Amino acid sequence: MLSLKFIRENIDKVKLSLQHKNVDFDLETLFSHDDKRRDLIQVVEQLKSERNTATKVIADKKKNGEDATTAIEKMRAVSEKIKVMDQDLKQIDDQIFNNLLFIPNVYHDSVPIGQTEGDNALVREWGKKPQFNFTPLSHLELSEKYNLFDFKRATKMSGSGFPLYRGMGAKLERALINFMLNFHVEKHGYEELFPPFLTTREATTTTGQLPKFQEDMYHISGDDLYCISTAEVPVTNIHRDEQLEEENFPYKYTAYSACFRREAGSYGKDTRGLLRLHQFNKVEMVQFVHPDTSYEILETLVNDAEDILQALGLHYKVVALCTGDLSFSAAKCYDIELWAPGEDKYLEVSSCSNFESFQARRGNIRFRRSDTNKLDFVHTLNGSGVATPRLMVALLETYQKADGSIEIPEVLVPFMGIDTIK
RNA sequence: GGAGAGUUGGCAGAGCGGUAAUGCAGCGGAUUGCUAAUCCGUAGACCCUUUAUAGGGUCUCAAGAGUUCAAAUCUCUUACUCUCCGCCA
């Protein structure tokens, strides 16, 4: 969420961001609500001030055994007025707050301008596309061979879009999760968390999934809980309504979670196998940092995700999202795309974003600045490190051999106990 | 699911209709050869005035609603915490 003050002071920036994110929003109405609110506050506070003085007078009179009836009668009318005005004020406050929740974050100056995916900027590539002296199979064909995934039977359980991993497929999935968690903890200094997978409406609003993207979330109506679409939701809320210590920056957390997405509106896109799912596994990194350093840290966060892919020896590219492709809450975002030889395309496996104070404001996550001694909002960052389904696809397709076997990358062998699937 | 107790400032803890004691910690200041001790100040959100410094006001005792001239205090609803019982991987 942006503050009204920020919006008023950076109106051009906000308008541009609305335009690039294709959001239709009436700022003028918002401002007029705010003006009305200020007027109301002035009047009602004047009345309250009167009441507070009168109340002391009444108390004194009663103490001295004098008659206070006239004063009480007078205050009765004032109190009635205050009551009505307070209700009006609350209504307008709610209205303003609810409007603010629908304004997207503004983008950072370094974000490339553009409308669609095609306008994203290539930042760097690592490794090369592997060469095969045979036609590489897709992950689905490999799965058929080794019975790694069972989509057909999964349908009996949950309908389409929910993967069932079997045998070596299940073990490899577990190995990937364990490998990534260990890596971030041991090599990158994150604290490991294992969070709840259902979150409250309030927690889900902090990170920006609600209220705007309600239709993308699975919702448990009986308890008003939401199935998390990423571990970002519970993990970011670990410090909601807290004041963090400046000397402890950056706060670094990594967490595995299952992720649930309804993917409303994307039917028919990438429906093959593991490419787009309603439930998948992901290891996430979340950081709470000092505002002055958040953009430097974003770079290191991307590197942390890249380290995983380098350790696994997979070719990828890093892309800076353009203004039009940027998500609602992000000020800047890098995507990492893995090469999948069997699919013959790059697959997005990670998004690393700086949200600046957008989420911190919604979740009231602050710290006291030593330079000004004032409270300020922290910056939050998060990145996938990384999502497993497409990682699994790229891995299987990259490491397949001419004899039909699949090599296990060295770093995963301790977790798998074997070095080849055959 | 049932019964009971509780939720007050960073922490501890009083107040139970007249508008938040006190202690500890942190921070700032004073004093002081140094340290310690002592003393003073000390929150946040919002609104107004002001070029600024600064000043004034309103609100905040888990959240919301109600009673009242006046609510931390009384009533109702909700959330959370603890204890016991039941159920349960």
mmCIF file with all atom_site columns, C-alpha atoms in Angstrom, chain A residues 31-102:
data_model
loop_
_atom_site.group_PDB
_atom_site.id
_atom_site.type_symbol
_atom_site.label_atom_id
_atom_site.label_alt_id
_atom_site.label_comp_id
_atom_site.label_asym_id
_atom_site.label_entity_id
_atom_site.label_seq_id
_atom_site.pdbx_PDB_ins_code
_atom_site.Cartn_x
_atom_site.Cartn_y
_atom_site.Cartn_z
_atom_site.occupancy
_atom_site.B_iso_or_equiv
_atom_site.pdbx_formal_charge
_atom_site.auth_seq_id
_atom_site.auth_comp_id
_atom_site.auth_asym_id
_atom_site.auth_atom_id
_atom_site.pdbx_PDB_model_num
ATOM 1  C CA . PHE A 1 31  ? -8.337  13.083 -2.840 1.00 0.00 ? 31  PHE A CA 1
ATOM 2  C CA . SER A 1 32  ? -11.767 14.591 -2.370 1.00 0.00 ? 32  SER A CA 1
ATOM 3  C CA . HIS A 1 33  ? -12.537 11.921 0.237  1.00 0.00 ? 33  HIS A CA 1
ATOM 4  C CA . ASP A 1 34  ? -9.339  12.856 1.987  1.00 0.00 ? 34  ASP A CA 1
ATOM 5  C CA . ASP A 1 35  ? -10.234 16.551 1.968  1.00 0.00 ? 35  ASP A CA 1
ATOM 6  C CA . LYS A 1 36  ? -13.609 15.742 3.428  1.00 0.00 ? 36  LYS A CA 1
ATOM 7  C CA . ARG A 1 37  ? -11.972 13.623 6.063  1.00 0.00 ? 37  ARG A CA 1
ATOM 8  C CA . ARG A 1 38  ? -9.699  16.456 7.169  1.00 0.00 ? 38  ARG A CA 1
ATOM 9  C CA . ASP A 1 39  ? -12.588 18.879 7.435  1.00 0.00 ? 39  ASP A CA 1
ATOM 10 C CA . LEU A 1 40  ? -14.535 16.437 9.562  1.00 0.00 ? 40  LEU A CA 1
ATOM 11 C CA . ILE A 1 41  ? -11.592 15.775 11.834 1.00 0.00 ? 41  ILE A CA 1
ATOM 12 C CA . GLN A 1 42  ? -11.142 19.437 12.588 1.00 0.00 ? 42  GLN A CA 1
ATOM 13 C CA . VAL A 1 43  ? -14.743 19.968 13.576 1.00 0.00 ? 43  VAL A CA 1
ATOM 14 C CA . VAL A 1 44  ? -15.125 16.798 15.603 1.00 0.00 ? 44  VAL A CA 1
ATOM 15 C CA . GLU A 1 45  ? -11.860 17.294 17.438 1.00 0.00 ? 45  GLU A CA 1
ATOM 16 C CA . GLN A 1 46  ? -12.917 20.782 18.433 1.00 0.00 ? 46  GLN A CA 1
ATOM 17 C CA . LEU A 1 47  ? -16.103 19.330 19.907 1.00 0.00 ? 47  LEU A CA 1
ATOM 18 C CA . LYS A 1 48  ? -14.195 16.627 21.738 1.00 0.00 ? 48  LYS A CA 1
ATOM 19 C CA . SER A 1 49  ? -11.892 19.182 23.203 1.00 0.00 ? 49  SER A CA 1
ATOM 20 C CA . GLU A 1 50  ? -14.947 21.040 24.556 1.00 0.00 ? 50  GLU A CA 1
ATOM 21 C CA . ARG A 1 51  ? -16.318 17.864 25.991 1.00 0.00 ? 51  ARG A CA 1
ATOM 22 C CA . ASN A 1 52  ? -13.055 17.033 27.747 1.00 0.00 ? 52  ASN A CA 1
ATOM 23 C CA . THR A 1 53  ? -12.983 20.402 29.470 1.00 0.00 ? 53  THR A CA 1
ATOM 24 C CA . ALA A 1 54  ? -16.665 20.223 30.422 1.00 0.00 ? 54  ALA A CA 1
ATOM 25 C CA . THR A 1 55  ? -16.187 16.773 31.845 1.00 0.00 ? 55  THR A CA 1
ATOM 26 C CA . LYS A 1 56  ? -13.542 18.069 34.241 1.00 0.00 ? 56  LYS A CA 1
ATOM 27 C CA . VAL A 1 57  ? -15.834 20.884 35.329 1.00 0.00 ? 57  VAL A CA 1
ATOM 28 C CA . ILE A 1 58  ? -18.632 18.406 36.020 1.00 0.00 ? 58  ILE A CA 1
ATOM 29 C CA . ALA A 1 59  ? -16.332 16.167 38.001 1.00 0.00 ? 59  ALA A CA 1
ATOM 30 C CA . ASP A 1 60  ? -15.190 19.111 40.137 1.00 0.00 ? 60  ASP A CA 1
ATOM 31 C CA . LYS A 1 61  ? -18.737 20.276 40.794 1.00 0.00 ? 61  LYS A CA 1
ATOM 32 C CA . LYS A 1 62  ? -19.832 16.826 41.857 1.00 0.00 ? 62  LYS A CA 1
ATOM 33 C CA . LYS A 1 63  ? -16.847 16.541 44.131 1.00 0.00 ? 63  LYS A CA 1
ATOM 34 C CA . ASN A 1 64  ? -17.830 19.806 45.809 1.00 0.00 ? 64  ASN A CA 1
ATOM 35 C CA . GLY A 1 65  ? -21.442 18.747 46.059 1.00 0.00 ? 65  GLY A CA 1
ATOM 36 C CA . GLU A 1 66  ? -22.623 21.423 43.620 1.00 0.00 ? 66  GLU A CA 1
ATOM 37 C CA . ASP A 1 67  ? -25.366 20.971 41.071 1.00 0.00 ? 67  ASP A CA 1
ATOM 38 C CA . ALA A 1 68  ? -24.114 20.008 37.587 1.00 0.00 ? 68  ALA A CA 1
ATOM 39 C CA . THR A 1 69  ? -27.405 19.441 35.808 1.00 0.00 ? 69  THR A CA 1
ATOM 40 C CA . THR A 1 70  ? -27.123 22.319 33.334 1.00 0.00 ? 70  THR A CA 1
ATOM 41 C CA . ALA A 1 71  ? -23.621 21.360 32.294 1.00 0.00 ? 71  ALA A CA 1
ATOM 42 C CA . ILE A 1 72  ? -24.654 17.748 31.854 1.00 0.00 ? 72  ILE A CA 1
ATOM 43 C CA . GLU A 1 73  ? -27.660 18.722 29.752 1.00 0.00 ? 73  GLU A CA 1
ATOM 44 C CA . LYS A 1 74  ? -25.451 20.840 27.532 1.00 0.00 ? 74  LYS A CA 1
ATOM 45 C CA . MET A 1 75  ? -22.925 18.077 27.032 1.00 0.00 ? 75  MET A CA 1
ATOM 46 C CA . ARG A 1 76  ? -25.608 15.581 26.171 1.00 0.00 ? 76  ARG A CA 1
ATOM 47 C CA . ALA A 1 77  ? -26.260 17.414 22.909 1.00 0.00 ? 77  ALA A CA 1
ATOM 48 C CA . VAL A 1 78  ? -22.559 17.803 22.148 1.00 0.00 ? 78  VAL A CA 1
ATOM 49 C CA . SER A 1 79  ? -21.923 14.107 22.705 1.00 0.00 ? 79  SER A CA 1
ATOM 50 C CA . GLU A 1 80  ? -24.764 13.219 20.382 1.00 0.00 ? 80  GLU A CA 1
ATOM 51 C CA . LYS A 1 81  ? -23.195 15.342 17.669 1.00 0.00 ? 81  LYS A CA 1
ATOM 52 C CA . ILE A 1 82  ? -19.793 13.771 18.207 1.00 0.00 ? 82  ILE A CA 1
ATOM 53 C CA . LYS A 1 83  ? -21.256 10.327 17.906 1.00 0.00 ? 83  LYS A CA 1
ATOM 54 C CA . VAL A 1 84  ? -22.788 11.021 14.525 1.00 0.00 ? 84  VAL A CA 1
ATOM 55 C CA . MET A 1 85  ? -19.660 12.698 13.196 1.00 0.00 ? 85  MET A CA 1
ATOM 56 C CA . ASP A 1 86  ? -17.432 9.885  14.424 1.00 0.00 ? 86  ASP A CA 1
ATOM 57 C CA . GLN A 1 87  ? -19.532 7.447  12.468 1.00 0.00 ? 87  GLN A CA 1
ATOM 58 C CA . ASP A 1 88  ? -19.224 9.532  9.322  1.00 0.00 ? 88  ASP A CA 1
ATOM 59 C CA . LEU A 1 89  ? -15.512 9.782  9.859  1.00 0.00 ? 89  LEU A CA 1
ATOM 60 C CA . LYS A 1 90  ? -15.093 6.066  10.294 1.00 0.00 ? 90  LYS A CA 1
ATOM 61 C CA . GLN A 1 91  ? -17.026 5.424  7.144  1.00 0.00 ? 91  GLN A CA 1
ATOM 62 C CA . ILE A 1 92  ? -14.858 7.733  5.112  1.00 0.00 ? 92  ILE A CA 1
ATOM 63 C CA . ASP A 1 93  ? -11.674 6.326  6.694  1.00 0.00 ? 93  ASP A CA 1
ATOM 64 C CA . ASP A 1 94  ? -12.688 2.818  5.695  1.00 0.00 ? 94  ASP A CA 1
ATOM 65 C CA . GLN A 1 95  ? -13.470 3.969  2.217  1.00 0.00 ? 95  GLN A CA 1
ATOM 66 C CA . ILE A 1 96  ? -10.055 5.582  1.826  1.00 0.00 ? 96  ILE A CA 1
ATOM 67 C CA . PHE A 1 97  ? -8.269  2.547  3.246  1.00 0.00 ? 97  PHE A CA 1
ATOM 68 C CA . ASN A 1 98  ? -10.127 0.154  0.973  1.00 0.00 ? 98  ASN A CA 1
ATOM 69 C CA . ASN A 1 99  ? -9.321  2.305  -2.023 1.00 0.00 ? 99  ASN A CA 1
ATOM 70 C CA . LEU A 1 100 ? -5.639  2.438  -1.135 1.00 0.00 ? 100 LEU A CA 1
ATOM 71 C CA . LEU A 1 101 ? -5.469  -1.357 -1.028 1.00 0.00 ? 101 LEU A CA 1
ATOM 72 C CA . PHE A 1 102 ? -6.218  -1.432 -4.750 1.00 0.00 ? 102 PHE A CA 1
#
